[in-house]
Tab-separated table of C-alpha atoms in Angstrom:
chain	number	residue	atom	x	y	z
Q	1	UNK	CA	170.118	136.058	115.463
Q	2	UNK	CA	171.396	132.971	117.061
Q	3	UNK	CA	173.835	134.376	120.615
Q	4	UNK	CA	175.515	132.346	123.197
Q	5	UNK	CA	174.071	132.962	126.328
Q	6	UNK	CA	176.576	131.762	129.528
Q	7	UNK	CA	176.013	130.695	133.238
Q	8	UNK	CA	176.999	128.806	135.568
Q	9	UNK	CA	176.659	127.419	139.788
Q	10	UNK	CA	177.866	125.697	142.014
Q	11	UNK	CA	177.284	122.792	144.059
Q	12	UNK	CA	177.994	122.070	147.859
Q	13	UNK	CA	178.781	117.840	146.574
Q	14	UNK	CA	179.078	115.532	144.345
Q	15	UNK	CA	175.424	114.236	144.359
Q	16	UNK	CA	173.556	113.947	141.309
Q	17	UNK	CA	170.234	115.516	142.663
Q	18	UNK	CA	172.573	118.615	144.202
Q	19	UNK	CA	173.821	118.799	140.569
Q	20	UNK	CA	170.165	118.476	138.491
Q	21	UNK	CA	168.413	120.575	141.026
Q	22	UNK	CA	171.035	123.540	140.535
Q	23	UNK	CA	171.438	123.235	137.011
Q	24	UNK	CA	167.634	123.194	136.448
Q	25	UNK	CA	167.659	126.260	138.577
Q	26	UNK	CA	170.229	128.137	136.601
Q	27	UNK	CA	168.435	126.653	133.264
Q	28	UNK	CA	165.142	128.324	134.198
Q	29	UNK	CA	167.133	131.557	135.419
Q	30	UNK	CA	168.953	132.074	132.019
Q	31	UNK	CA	165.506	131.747	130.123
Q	32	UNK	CA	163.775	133.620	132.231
Q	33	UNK	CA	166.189	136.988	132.306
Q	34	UNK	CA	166.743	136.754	128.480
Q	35	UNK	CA	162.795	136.075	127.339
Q	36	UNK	CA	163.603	132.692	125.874
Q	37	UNK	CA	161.517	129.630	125.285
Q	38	UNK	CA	163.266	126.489	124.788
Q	39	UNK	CA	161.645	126.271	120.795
Q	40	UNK	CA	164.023	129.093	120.100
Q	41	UNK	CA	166.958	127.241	121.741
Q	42	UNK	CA	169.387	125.826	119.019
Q	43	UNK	CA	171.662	123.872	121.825
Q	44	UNK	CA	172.963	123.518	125.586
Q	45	UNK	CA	176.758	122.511	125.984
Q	46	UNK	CA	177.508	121.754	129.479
Q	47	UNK	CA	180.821	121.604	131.375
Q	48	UNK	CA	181.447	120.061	134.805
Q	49	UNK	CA	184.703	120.660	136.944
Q	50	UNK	CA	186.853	117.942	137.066
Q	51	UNK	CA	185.941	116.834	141.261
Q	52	UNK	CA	182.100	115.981	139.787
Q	53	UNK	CA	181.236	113.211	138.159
Q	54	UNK	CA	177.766	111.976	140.094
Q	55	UNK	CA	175.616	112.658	136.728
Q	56	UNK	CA	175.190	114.383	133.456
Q	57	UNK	CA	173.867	117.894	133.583
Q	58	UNK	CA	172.414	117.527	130.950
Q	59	UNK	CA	170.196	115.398	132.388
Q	60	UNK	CA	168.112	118.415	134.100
Q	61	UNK	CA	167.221	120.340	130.604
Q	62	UNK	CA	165.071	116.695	130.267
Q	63	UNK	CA	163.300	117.064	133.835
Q	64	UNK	CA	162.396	120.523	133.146
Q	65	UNK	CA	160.705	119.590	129.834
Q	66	UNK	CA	163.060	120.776	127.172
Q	67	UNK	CA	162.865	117.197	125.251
Q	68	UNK	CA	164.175	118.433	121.854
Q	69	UNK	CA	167.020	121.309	122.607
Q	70	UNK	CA	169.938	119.183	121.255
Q	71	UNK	CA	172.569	119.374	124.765
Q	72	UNK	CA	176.209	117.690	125.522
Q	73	UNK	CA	178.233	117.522	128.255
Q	74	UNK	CA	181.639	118.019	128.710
Q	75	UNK	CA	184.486	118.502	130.837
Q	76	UNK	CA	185.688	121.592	132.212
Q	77	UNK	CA	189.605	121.941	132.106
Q	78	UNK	CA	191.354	120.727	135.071
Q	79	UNK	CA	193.567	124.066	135.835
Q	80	UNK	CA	195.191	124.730	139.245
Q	81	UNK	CA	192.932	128.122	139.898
Q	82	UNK	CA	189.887	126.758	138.356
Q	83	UNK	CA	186.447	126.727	140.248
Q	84	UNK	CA	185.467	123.759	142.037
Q	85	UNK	CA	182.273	121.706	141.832
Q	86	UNK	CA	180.887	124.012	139.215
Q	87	UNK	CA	178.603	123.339	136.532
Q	88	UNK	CA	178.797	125.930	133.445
Q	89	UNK	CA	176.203	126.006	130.749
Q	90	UNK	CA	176.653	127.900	127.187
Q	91	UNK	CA	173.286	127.928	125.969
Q	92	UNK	CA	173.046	129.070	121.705
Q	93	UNK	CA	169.550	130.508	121.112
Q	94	UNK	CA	167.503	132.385	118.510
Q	95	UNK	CA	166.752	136.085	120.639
Q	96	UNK	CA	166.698	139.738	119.226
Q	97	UNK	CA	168.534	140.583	122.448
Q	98	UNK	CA	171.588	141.901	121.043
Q	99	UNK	CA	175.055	141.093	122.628
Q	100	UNK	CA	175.059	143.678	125.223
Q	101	UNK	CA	171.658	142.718	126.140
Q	102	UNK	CA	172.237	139.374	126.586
Q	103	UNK	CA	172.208	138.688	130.132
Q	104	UNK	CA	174.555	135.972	131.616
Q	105	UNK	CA	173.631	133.931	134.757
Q	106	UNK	CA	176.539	133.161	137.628
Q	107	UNK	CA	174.927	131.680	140.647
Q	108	UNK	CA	176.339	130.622	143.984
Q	109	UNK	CA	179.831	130.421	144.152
Q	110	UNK	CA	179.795	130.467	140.494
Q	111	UNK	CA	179.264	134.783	140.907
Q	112	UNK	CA	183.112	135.489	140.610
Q	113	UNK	CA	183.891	133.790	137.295
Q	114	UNK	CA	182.384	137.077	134.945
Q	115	UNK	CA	181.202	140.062	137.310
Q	116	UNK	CA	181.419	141.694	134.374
Q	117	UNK	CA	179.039	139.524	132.679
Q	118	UNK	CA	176.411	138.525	135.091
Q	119	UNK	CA	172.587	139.477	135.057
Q	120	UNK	CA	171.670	141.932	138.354
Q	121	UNK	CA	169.462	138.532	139.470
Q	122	UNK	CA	171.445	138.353	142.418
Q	123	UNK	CA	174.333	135.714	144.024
Q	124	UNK	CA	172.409	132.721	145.518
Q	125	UNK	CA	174.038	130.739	148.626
């Protein structure tokens, strides 16, 4: 069964080694609380918040060696209440997790988009 698999962080600036270092972080996080490797992963689609713009998050799925999961990046909506200098990830991969096993990462200041959602891997500063 193919599931989406959400997370997200934050970053303290626009710099683009702030943004791949945190989003390899929360990459590694994600397959390491749901048991994936990246052969099972099917894509990556990534979001940044409209105030970033130093690089493409993608970028970090490459420097952690995931050559061939197919990613994009995107941009998140630009809403009055959304979260600032976040990066969000919905990552689609083959796992016999089933939905409510799934476990969603939120890091940083990224912990109060889903409480509901997030994996007990604690809130990093």
């Amino acid at each position: 069964m193919i599931r989406g698999i959400r997370g997200a962080t934050t970053v303290d600036q626009d710099d683009a080694d702030e943004i791949l270092t945190r989003t390899g972080e929360l990459l590694k996080e994600m397959a390491r609380v749901n048991r994936l490797d990246p052969e099972n992963m099917a894509s990556i689609c990534f979001t940044l918040s409209p105030d970033l713009r130093a690089t493409f998050p993608a970028e970090a799925a490459r420097r952690i060696g995931w050559q061939y999961v197919p990613v994009i990046c995107m941009r998140e909506l630009d809403v009055p209440h959304g979260l600032k200098k976040a990066v969000r990830v919905l990552m689609h991969a083959e796992t016999p997790l089933g939905q409510r096993e799934v476990q969603h990462v939120y890091l940083r200041g990224a912990v109060v988009l889903r409480e509901d959602l997030k994996a007990d891997v604690g809130a990093r500063d």
